[in-house]
Amino acid sequence: MSIWSAAGIFEKNKLANDKPFLIFVELIVKGIAEPIRLVRDNADQTWQGQLWQRFPIDFDQLKDNGSEIPSVALKVSNVGGIVQSYVQQYNGFADAAVKIAIAHAAHLDNPIPEIEVDFVITKTSYTEEWITFQIGASGDQKFRFPFWRYMTNFCSYHFKDIQCGYNGTLAECDGTLTTCRIPKRFGGEPGIPTGT
């Protein structure tokens, strides 16, 4: 759970306030040297020592159907086609990191946001009005865990790498004990019984 600052709680609990909470969006895209920094406001803002460009930003409802990773639509204005040209040039911002932070306009001297959440872009689409990024958690479920598996007749080492240890001129082995060039370093587990 996020703990708000005393200033943030004070501003949130006021009955009337002339300054809003601002939403800062940072897109970190492979191939673009500097992150794209946008703020939902009617004026550019300087925060955390960086210039954040004013831009129309909106969010749709959270999608959670129970069978897929929950995601939310981050909508960025496409008027003028500025962001769309980057989207087309850089692979639709596929797997780009998105950082969303909220800070109060009266306390931008404080570099610590009230809320900060990290996402990954999973899908991009656009119309003449909006560029819609489906953002959600990173796809860590795509990676094998645990990384190593114990297999009876298969060597998990890559041929001629440092774990394999073979650096001769013989042809590549197929990863089995019968074709292993250094049987004492075989990366499988021949001691595991096969079958049930």
XYZ file of C-alpha atoms in Angstrom:
196
model
C 0.000 0.000 0.000
C 1.303 3.446 -0.893
C 1.824 5.927 1.936
C 0.984 9.486 0.923
C 3.053 12.440 2.048
C 1.615 14.813 4.661
C 1.356 17.543 1.988
C -0.488 15.169 -0.348
C -2.973 14.170 2.347
C -3.499 17.846 3.247
C -4.199 18.784 -0.409
C -6.456 15.764 -0.924
C -8.598 16.578 2.106
C -9.158 20.273 1.328
C -12.759 21.232 0.573
C -11.600 23.487 -2.271
C -8.309 23.632 -4.121
C -7.084 25.851 -6.951
C -4.344 23.394 -8.024
C -4.940 19.813 -9.208
C -3.202 16.494 -8.816
C -1.233 15.943 -12.037
C -0.753 12.664 -13.870
C 2.749 12.205 -15.272
C 3.306 9.523 -17.929
C 6.789 8.396 -18.915
C 7.207 6.088 -21.930
C 10.575 4.340 -22.224
C 10.834 3.030 -25.793
C 13.696 1.020 -27.283
C 15.429 3.074 -29.949
C 14.469 6.464 -28.527
C 17.333 7.935 -26.499
C 15.215 10.030 -24.110
C 11.967 8.831 -22.522
C 8.778 10.491 -23.739
C 7.474 12.526 -20.798
C 3.861 13.739 -20.830
C 1.713 15.438 -18.206
C -2.075 15.722 -18.121
C -2.303 19.476 -17.697
C -2.825 22.638 -19.739
C 0.789 23.811 -19.214
C 4.224 22.200 -19.485
C 5.606 21.256 -16.070
C 9.107 20.822 -14.683
C 9.264 17.980 -12.182
C 12.080 15.695 -11.011
C 14.471 17.929 -12.948
C 12.762 17.072 -16.264
C 10.426 18.932 -18.611
C 7.073 17.198 -19.032
C 5.051 18.149 -22.137
C 1.390 19.039 -21.638
C -0.748 16.545 -23.493
C -4.365 15.317 -23.423
C -4.305 11.945 -21.642
C -7.221 9.742 -20.611
C -7.804 6.289 -19.114
C -10.522 3.696 -19.709
C -11.854 1.225 -17.177
C -9.664 -1.632 -15.972
C -10.285 -4.865 -17.906
C -10.199 -7.990 -15.747
C -12.060 -10.998 -17.134
C -10.329 -13.542 -14.904
C -8.654 -15.428 -17.744
C -6.142 -12.827 -18.948
C -3.687 -10.463 -17.289
C -5.631 -7.350 -16.183
C -4.988 -4.295 -18.354
C -6.143 -0.718 -18.741
C -6.288 1.534 -21.813
C -4.035 4.599 -21.665
C -5.262 7.070 -24.295
C -2.980 9.803 -25.629
C -4.263 12.477 -28.006
C -3.447 11.883 -31.666
C -4.290 15.410 -32.805
C -1.409 16.514 -35.010
C -0.094 12.946 -35.307
C 3.030 13.693 -33.245
C 2.972 10.534 -31.116
C 1.582 8.429 -33.995
C 4.693 9.107 -36.080
C 6.830 7.702 -33.245
C 4.478 4.728 -32.788
C 4.777 3.845 -36.481
C 8.541 4.299 -36.503
C 9.267 2.318 -33.318
C 7.324 -0.943 -33.676
C 4.086 0.291 -32.086
C 5.951 0.816 -28.789
C 5.701 -2.952 -28.236
C 6.846 -3.927 -24.726
C 7.753 -0.325 -23.903
C 7.898 0.476 -20.196
C 5.296 2.940 -18.919
C 5.617 4.746 -15.611
C 2.581 6.610 -14.298
C 3.059 8.980 -11.365
C 0.732 11.359 -9.555
C 1.946 14.535 -7.853
C 0.200 17.697 -6.689
C 0.761 20.865 -8.723
C 1.491 22.914 -5.578
C 4.295 20.553 -4.488
C 6.321 19.889 -7.638
C 9.472 20.750 -5.698
C 9.050 17.310 -4.069
C 10.486 14.722 -6.507
C 8.724 11.823 -4.762
C 5.274 11.131 -6.272
C 2.206 10.355 -4.204
C 1.596 7.265 -6.348
C 3.878 5.617 -8.895
C 3.009 2.505 -10.908
C 4.988 0.651 -13.606
C 3.374 -1.011 -16.610
C 4.283 -2.481 -19.996
C 2.532 -1.731 -23.298
C 0.890 -4.929 -24.517
C -1.107 -3.581 -27.472
C -1.299 -0.345 -29.482
C -4.045 1.024 -31.715
C -4.933 4.458 -32.977
C -7.628 6.562 -34.591
C -7.626 10.165 -35.747
C -8.452 11.266 -32.179
C -6.599 8.912 -29.812
C -3.667 6.540 -29.609
C -4.704 3.752 -27.257
C -2.031 1.781 -25.404
C -3.231 -1.318 -23.558
C -0.979 -1.346 -20.515
C -0.632 -4.127 -17.996
C 1.839 -6.106 -15.977
C 4.976 -7.380 -17.669
C 4.726 -10.786 -19.296
C 6.967 -12.556 -16.797
C 4.851 -15.693 -17.143
C 6.488 -16.202 -20.556
C 9.799 -17.075 -18.912
C 10.614 -20.520 -17.616
C 10.736 -20.778 -13.840
C 12.751 -22.363 -12.428
C 15.242 -21.793 -15.209
C 16.950 -25.199 -14.899
C 15.141 -28.491 -15.385
C 16.487 -31.942 -14.591
C 16.233 -34.258 -17.606
C 17.562 -37.792 -17.903
C 18.864 -37.973 -21.439
C 19.252 -34.355 -22.485
C 22.195 -32.033 -21.838
C 21.126 -28.477 -21.039
C 24.519 -26.965 -21.959
C 25.073 -25.271 -25.311
C 27.670 -27.008 -27.447
C 31.160 -25.500 -26.998
C 30.108 -22.979 -24.343
C 32.018 -22.650 -21.077
C 29.782 -25.134 -19.228
C 30.086 -27.720 -21.991
C 33.860 -27.412 -21.925
C 34.466 -28.914 -25.379
C 36.561 -26.783 -27.758
C 37.691 -29.345 -30.336
C 36.913 -29.648 -34.045
C 34.397 -32.514 -33.962
C 30.863 -31.954 -35.244
C 28.102 -30.667 -32.980
C 26.466 -33.158 -30.640
C 22.690 -33.568 -30.381
C 22.593 -33.067 -26.606
C 22.426 -36.748 -25.641
C 24.918 -38.757 -23.586
C 25.741 -41.010 -26.576
C 27.015 -38.060 -28.667
C 28.532 -36.059 -25.791
C 32.174 -35.114 -26.515
C 33.108 -34.967 -22.799
C 30.849 -37.544 -21.037
C 32.196 -36.589 -17.599
C 30.719 -33.082 -18.056
C 27.347 -34.220 -19.448
C 24.667 -31.696 -18.385
C 21.832 -34.202 -18.078
C 20.897 -36.430 -15.157
C 21.309 -40.070 -16.319
C 20.774 -41.244 -12.719
C 17.111 -40.224 -12.756
C 14.975 -43.303 -13.405
C 12.839 -43.182 -16.563
C 9.219 -44.208 -16.762
C 6.880 -44.961 -13.889
